mmCIF file of C-alpha atoms in Angstrom:
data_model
loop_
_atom_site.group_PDB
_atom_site.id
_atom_site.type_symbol
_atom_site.label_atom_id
_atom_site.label_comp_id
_atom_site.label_asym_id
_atom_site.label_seq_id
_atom_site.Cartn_x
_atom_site.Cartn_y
_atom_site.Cartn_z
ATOM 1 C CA UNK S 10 0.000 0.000 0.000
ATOM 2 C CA UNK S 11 2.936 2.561 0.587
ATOM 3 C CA UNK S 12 4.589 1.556 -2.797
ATOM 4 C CA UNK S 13 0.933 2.387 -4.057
ATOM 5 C CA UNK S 14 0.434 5.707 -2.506
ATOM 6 C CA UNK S 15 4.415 6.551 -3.702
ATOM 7 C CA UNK S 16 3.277 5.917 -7.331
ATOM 8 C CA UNK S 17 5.346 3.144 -8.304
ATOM 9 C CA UNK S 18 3.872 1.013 -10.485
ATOM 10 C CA UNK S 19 3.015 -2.794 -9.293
ATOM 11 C CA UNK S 20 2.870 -5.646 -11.209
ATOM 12 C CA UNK S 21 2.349 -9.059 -9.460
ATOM 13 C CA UNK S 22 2.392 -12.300 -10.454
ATOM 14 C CA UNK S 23 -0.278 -14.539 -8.862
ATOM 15 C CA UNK S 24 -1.799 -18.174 -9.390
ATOM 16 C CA UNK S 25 -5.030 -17.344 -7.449
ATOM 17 C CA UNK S 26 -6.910 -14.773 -8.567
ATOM 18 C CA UNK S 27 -8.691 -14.482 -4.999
ATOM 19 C CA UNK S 28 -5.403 -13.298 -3.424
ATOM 20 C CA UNK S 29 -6.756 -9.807 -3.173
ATOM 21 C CA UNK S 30 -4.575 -8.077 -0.714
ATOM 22 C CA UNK S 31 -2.615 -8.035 -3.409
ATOM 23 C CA UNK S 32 -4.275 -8.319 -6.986
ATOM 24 C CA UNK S 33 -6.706 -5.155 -6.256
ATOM 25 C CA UNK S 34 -3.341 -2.772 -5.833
ATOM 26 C CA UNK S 35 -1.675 -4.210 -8.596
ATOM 27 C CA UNK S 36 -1.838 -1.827 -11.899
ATOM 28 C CA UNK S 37 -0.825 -5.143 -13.888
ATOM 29 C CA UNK S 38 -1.460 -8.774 -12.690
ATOM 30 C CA UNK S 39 0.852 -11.584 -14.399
ATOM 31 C CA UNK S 40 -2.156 -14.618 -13.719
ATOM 32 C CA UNK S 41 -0.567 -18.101 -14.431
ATOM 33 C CA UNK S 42 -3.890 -20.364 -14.597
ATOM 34 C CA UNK S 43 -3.073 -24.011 -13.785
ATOM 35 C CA UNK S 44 -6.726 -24.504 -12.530
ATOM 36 C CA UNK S 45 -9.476 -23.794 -15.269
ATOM 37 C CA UNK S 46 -11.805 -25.410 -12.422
ATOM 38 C CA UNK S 47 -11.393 -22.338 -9.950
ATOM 39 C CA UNK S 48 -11.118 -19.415 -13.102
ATOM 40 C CA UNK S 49 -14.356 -20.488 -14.889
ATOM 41 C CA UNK S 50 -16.152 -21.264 -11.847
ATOM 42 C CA UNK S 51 -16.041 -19.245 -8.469
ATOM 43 C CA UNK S 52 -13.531 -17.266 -9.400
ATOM 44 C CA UNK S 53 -15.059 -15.880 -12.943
ATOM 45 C CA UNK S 54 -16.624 -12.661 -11.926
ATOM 46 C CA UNK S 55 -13.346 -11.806 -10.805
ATOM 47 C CA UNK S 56 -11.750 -13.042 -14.269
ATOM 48 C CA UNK S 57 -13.932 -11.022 -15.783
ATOM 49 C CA UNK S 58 -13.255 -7.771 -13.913
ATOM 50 C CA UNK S 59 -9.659 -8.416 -14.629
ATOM 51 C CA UNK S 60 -10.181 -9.050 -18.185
ATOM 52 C CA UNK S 61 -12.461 -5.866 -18.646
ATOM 53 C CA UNK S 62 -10.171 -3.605 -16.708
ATOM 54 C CA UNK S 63 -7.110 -4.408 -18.836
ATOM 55 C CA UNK S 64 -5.261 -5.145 -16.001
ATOM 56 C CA UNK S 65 -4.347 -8.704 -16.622
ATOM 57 C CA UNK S 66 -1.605 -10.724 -18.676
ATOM 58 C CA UNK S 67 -2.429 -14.767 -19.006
ATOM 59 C CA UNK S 68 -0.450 -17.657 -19.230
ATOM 60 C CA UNK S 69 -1.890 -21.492 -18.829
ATOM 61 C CA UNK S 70 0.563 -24.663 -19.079
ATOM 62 C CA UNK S 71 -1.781 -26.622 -21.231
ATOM 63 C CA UNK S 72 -2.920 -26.202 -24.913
ATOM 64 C CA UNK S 73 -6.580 -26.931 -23.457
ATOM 65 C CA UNK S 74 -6.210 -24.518 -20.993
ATOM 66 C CA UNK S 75 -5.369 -22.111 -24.346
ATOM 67 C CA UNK S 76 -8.307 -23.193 -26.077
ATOM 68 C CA UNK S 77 -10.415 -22.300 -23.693
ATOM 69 C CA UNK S 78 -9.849 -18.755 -23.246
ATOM 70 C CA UNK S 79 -10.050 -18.609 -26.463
ATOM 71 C CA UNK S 80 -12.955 -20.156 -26.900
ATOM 72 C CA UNK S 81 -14.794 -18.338 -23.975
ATOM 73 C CA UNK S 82 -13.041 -14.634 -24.495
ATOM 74 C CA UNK S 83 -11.479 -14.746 -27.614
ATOM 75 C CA UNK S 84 -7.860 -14.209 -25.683
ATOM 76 C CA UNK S 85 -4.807 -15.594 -26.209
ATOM 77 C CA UNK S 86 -2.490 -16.665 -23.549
ATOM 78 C CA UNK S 87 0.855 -17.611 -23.034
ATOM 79 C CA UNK S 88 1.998 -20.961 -22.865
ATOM 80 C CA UNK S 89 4.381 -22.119 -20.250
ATOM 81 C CA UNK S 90 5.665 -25.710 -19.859
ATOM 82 C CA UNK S 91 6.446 -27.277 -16.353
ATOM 83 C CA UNK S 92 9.789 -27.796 -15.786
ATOM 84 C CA UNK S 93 10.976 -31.307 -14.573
ATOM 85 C CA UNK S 94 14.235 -30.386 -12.735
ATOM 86 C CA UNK S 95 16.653 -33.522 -13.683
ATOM 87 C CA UNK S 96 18.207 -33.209 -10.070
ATOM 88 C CA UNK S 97 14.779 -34.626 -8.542
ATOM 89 C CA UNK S 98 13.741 -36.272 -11.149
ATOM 90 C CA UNK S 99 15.402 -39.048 -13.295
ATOM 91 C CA UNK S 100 15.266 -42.923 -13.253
ATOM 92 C CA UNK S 101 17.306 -45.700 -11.483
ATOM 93 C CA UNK S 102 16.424 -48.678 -13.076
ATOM 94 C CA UNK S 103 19.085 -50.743 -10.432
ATOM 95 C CA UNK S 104 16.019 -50.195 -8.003
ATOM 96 C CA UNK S 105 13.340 -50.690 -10.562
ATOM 97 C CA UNK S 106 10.973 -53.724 -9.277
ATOM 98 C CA UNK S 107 8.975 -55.840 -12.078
ATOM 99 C CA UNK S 108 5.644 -55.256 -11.753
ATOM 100 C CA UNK S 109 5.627 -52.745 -8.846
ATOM 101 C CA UNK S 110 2.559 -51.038 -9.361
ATOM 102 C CA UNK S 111 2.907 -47.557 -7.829
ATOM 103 C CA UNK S 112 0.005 -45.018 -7.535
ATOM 104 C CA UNK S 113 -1.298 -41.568 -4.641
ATOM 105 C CA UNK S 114 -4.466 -40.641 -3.405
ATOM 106 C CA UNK S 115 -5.037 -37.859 -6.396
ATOM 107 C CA UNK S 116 -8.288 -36.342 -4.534
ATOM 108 C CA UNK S 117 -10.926 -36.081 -2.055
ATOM 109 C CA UNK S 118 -12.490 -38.899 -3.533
ATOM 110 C CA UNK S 119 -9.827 -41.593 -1.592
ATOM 111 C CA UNK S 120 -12.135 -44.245 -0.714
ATOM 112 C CA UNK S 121 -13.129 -44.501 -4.290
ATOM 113 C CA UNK S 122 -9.765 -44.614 -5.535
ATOM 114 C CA UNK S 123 -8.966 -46.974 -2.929
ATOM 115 C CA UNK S 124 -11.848 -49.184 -4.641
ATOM 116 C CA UNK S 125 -10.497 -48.690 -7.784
ATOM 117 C CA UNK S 126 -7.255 -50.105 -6.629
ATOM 118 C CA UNK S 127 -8.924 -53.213 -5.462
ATOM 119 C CA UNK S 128 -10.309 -54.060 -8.930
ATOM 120 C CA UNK S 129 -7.334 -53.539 -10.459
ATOM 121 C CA UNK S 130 -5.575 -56.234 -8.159
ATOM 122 C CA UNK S 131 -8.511 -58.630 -8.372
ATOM 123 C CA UNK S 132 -8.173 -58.620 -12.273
ATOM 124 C CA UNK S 133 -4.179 -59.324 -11.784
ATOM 125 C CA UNK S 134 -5.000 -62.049 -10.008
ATOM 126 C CA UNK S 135 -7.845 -63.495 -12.162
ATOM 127 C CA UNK S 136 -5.137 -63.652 -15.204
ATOM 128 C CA UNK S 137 -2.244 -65.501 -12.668
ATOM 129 C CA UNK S 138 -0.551 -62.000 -12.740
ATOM 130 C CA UNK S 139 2.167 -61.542 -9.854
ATOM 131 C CA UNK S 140 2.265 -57.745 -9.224
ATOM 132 C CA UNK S 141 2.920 -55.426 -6.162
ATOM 133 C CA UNK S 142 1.054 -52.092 -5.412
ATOM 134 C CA UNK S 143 2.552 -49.556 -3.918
ATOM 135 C CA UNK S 144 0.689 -46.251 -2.209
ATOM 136 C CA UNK S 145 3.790 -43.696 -2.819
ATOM 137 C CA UNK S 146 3.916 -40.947 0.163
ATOM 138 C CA UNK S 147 5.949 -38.974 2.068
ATOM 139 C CA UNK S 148 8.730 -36.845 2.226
ATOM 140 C CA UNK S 149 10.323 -35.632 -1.323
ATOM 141 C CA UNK S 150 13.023 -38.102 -1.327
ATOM 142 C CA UNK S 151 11.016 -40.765 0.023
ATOM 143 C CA UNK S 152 8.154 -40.454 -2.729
ATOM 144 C CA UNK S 153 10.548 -39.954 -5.460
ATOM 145 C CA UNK S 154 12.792 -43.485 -4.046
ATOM 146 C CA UNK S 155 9.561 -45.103 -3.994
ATOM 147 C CA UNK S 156 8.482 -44.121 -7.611
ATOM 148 C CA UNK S 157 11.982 -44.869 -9.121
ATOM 149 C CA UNK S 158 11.158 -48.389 -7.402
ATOM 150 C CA UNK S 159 8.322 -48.802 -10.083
ATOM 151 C CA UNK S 160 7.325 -50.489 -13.011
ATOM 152 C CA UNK S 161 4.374 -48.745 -13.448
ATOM 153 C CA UNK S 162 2.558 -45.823 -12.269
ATOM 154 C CA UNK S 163 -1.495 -45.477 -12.495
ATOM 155 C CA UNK S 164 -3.199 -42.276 -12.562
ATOM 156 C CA UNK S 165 -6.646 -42.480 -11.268
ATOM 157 C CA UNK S 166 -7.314 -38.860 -11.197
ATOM 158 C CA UNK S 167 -10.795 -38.601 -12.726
ATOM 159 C CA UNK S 168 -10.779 -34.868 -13.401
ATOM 160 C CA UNK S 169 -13.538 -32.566 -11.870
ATOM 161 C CA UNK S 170 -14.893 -31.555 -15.256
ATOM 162 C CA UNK S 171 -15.550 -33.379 -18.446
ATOM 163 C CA UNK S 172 -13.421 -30.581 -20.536
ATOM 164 C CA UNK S 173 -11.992 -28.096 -17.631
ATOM 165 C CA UNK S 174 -10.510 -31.146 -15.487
ATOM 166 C CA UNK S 175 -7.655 -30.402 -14.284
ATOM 167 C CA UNK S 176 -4.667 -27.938 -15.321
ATOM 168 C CA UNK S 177 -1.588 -30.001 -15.818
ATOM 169 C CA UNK S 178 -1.138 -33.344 -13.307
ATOM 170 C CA UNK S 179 2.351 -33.303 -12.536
ATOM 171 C CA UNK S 180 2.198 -36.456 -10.099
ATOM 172 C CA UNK S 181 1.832 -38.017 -13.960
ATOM 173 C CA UNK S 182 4.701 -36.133 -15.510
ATOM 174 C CA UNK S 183 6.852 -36.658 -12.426
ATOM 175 C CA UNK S 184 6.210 -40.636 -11.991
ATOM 176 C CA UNK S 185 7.339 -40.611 -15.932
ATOM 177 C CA UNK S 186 10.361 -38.840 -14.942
ATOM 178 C CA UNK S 187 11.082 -41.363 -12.018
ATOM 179 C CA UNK S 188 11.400 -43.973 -14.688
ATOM 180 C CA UNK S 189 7.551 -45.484 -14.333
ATOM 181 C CA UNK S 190 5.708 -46.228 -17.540
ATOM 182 C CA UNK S 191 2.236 -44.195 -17.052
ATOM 183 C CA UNK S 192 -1.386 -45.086 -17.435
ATOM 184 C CA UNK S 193 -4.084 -42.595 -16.962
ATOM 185 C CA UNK S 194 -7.226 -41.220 -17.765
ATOM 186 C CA UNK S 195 -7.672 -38.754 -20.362
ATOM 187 C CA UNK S 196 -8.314 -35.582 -18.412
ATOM 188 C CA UNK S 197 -6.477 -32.446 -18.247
ATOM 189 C CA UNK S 198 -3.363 -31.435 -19.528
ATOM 190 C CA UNK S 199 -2.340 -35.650 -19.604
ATOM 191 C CA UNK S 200 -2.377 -35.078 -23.231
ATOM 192 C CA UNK S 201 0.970 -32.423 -23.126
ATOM 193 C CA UNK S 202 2.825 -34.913 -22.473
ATOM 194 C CA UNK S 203 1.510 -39.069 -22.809
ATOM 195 C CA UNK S 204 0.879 -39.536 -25.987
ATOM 196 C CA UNK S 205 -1.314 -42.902 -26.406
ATOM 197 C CA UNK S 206 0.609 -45.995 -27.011
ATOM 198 C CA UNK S 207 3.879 -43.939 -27.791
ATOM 199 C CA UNK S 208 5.081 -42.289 -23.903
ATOM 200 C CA UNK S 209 2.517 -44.070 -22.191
ATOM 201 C CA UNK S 210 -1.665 -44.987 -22.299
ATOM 202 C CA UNK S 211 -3.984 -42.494 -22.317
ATOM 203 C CA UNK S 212 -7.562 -43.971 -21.182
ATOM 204 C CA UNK S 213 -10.720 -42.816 -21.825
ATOM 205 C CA UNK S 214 -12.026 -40.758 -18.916
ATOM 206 C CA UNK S 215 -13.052 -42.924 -16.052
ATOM 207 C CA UNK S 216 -12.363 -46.449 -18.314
ATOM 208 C CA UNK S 217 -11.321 -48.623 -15.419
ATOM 209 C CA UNK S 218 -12.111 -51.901 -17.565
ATOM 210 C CA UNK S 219 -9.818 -50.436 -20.623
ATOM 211 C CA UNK S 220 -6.620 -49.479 -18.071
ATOM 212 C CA UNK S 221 -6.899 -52.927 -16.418
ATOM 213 C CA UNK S 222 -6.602 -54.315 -19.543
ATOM 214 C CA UNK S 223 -3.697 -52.173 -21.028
ATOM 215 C CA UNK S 224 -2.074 -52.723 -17.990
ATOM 216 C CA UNK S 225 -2.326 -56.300 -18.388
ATOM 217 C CA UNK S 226 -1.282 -56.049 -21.999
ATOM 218 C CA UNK S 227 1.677 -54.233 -21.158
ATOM 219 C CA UNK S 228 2.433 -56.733 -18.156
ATOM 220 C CA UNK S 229 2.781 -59.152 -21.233
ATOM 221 C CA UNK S 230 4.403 -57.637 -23.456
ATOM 222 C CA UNK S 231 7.855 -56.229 -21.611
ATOM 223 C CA UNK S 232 9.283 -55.142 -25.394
ATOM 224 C CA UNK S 233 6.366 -52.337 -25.527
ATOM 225 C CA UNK S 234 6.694 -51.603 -21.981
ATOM 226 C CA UNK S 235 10.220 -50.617 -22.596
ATOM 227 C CA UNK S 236 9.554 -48.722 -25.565
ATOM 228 C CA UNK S 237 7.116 -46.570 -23.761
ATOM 229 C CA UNK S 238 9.349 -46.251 -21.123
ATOM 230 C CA UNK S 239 12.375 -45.181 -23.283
ATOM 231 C CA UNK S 240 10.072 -42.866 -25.375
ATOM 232 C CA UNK S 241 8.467 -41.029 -22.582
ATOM 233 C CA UNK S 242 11.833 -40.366 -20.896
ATOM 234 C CA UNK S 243 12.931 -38.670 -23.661
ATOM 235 C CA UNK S 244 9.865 -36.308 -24.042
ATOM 236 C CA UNK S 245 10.131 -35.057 -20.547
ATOM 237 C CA UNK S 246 14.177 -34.681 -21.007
ATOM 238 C CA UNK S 247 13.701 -32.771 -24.733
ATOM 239 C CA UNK S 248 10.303 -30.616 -23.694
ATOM 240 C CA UNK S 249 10.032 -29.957 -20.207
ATOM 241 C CA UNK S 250 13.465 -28.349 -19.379
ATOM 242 C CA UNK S 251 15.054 -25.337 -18.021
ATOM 243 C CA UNK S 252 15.569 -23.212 -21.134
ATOM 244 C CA UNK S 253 12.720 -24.073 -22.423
ATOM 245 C CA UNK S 254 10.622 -22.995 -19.349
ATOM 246 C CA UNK S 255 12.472 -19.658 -18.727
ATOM 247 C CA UNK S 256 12.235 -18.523 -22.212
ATOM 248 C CA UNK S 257 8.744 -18.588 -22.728
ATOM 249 C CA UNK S 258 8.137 -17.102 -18.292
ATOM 250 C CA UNK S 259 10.560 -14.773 -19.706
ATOM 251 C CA UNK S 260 8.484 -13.692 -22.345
ATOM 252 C CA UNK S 261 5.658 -13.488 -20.579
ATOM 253 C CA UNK S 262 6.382 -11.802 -17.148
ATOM 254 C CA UNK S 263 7.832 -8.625 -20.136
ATOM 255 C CA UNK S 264 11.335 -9.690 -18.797
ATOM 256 C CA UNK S 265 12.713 -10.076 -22.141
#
């Protein structure tokens, strides 16, 4: 508020468009959306004010995310990719367990997901399929040991919205980094970055049937599991890097 009554002029960069304190001062706000959920829903009257005020410079991390604003106010915004910072994340296959299944509670929903599990290991077992699961938690270095343990990783997020479902899941991006081969649903920002039966399988939204039996298909076939493996590591090592991520936050925070 004293900068503000000196004249100086305040830009902010924010993620929440609710932080007010700080947004209503701010003669320019820098709004990274990673949460289409919150922006087109509670939060949209204050989008809007934003948007009609000219006070607001947009970035998303997803081309959905881009597609929507455009869509909804013919606006463009800029696109920044996650970084995956090699130091935290990379694989170690000499701790790499066959058929470790690893997978988090993704949301509120953790009894469901907790069912979901239990199918999954039922129709292992049905087709004489060994396999461990593994509920990853804990500190940094403990979640990341215990994903580079895995084989596999499953996303069960189910996304909040048919379209608008999530931002970008890094627990997905992450686990690929670790060295797991990914299934998951198709919700979100999955797309940016597992490309169907090239870096990993993309399921239809909420298709527990169809994972269970790409999982098993993959189980089966350890020649495609590699290849998926070997093909998604290189997509997060080639896209979602350093340079890559400063040039275009660069661009958009006017810091060029």
């Amino acid at each position: 508020r004293e900068w503000k009554k000196a004249g100086k002029n305040l830009r902010f960069f924010t993620t929440w468009l609710a932080a007010s304190a700080f947004n209503n001062l701010a003669d320019k706000i820098y709004f990274h959306d990673a949460e289409l959920a919150y922006s087109f829903g509670i939060h949209l009257p204050l989008l809007n004010e934003f948007i009609e005020s000219d006070r607001i410079v947009l970035s998303t991390e997803t081309r959905a995310e881009q597609s929507y604003y455009r869509a909804l106010f013919h606006l463009d915004t800029h696109l920044i990719p996650p970084y995956l910072d090699p130091d935290y994340f990379f694989p170690d296959p000499s701790i790499r367990i066959k058929n470790r299944i690893g997978y988090v509670i993704e949301d509120l929903g953790t009894e469901t997901q907790i069912n979901k599990i239990s199918k999954i290991k039922n129709a292992l077992k049905k087709n004489n399929i060994k396999a461990e699961f593994i509920l990853a938690h804990g500190t940094e270095s403990e979640f990341n040991l215990q994903l580079q343990s895995c084989d596999f990783f499953i996303g069960l997020n189910p996304g909040k919205d048919k379209f608008h479902s999530e931002g970008l899941a890094r627990m997905h991006l992450e686990a690929i980094g670790l060295g797991a081969v990914v299934l998951a649903f198709d919700v979100g920002g999955n797309r940016e970055f597992i490309f169907d039966n090239v870096t990993g399988r993309l399921i239809e939204q909420g298709n527990l049937n169809k994972l269970i039996e790409s999982l098993i298909y993959l189980i089966r076939n350890p020649r495609k599991k590699e290849e998926l493996r070997k093909n998604a590591l290189w997509v997060c090592t080639h896209l979602f890097t350093k340079e890559r991520t400063w040039l275009e936050l660069k661009h958009f925070l006017d810091l060029d």
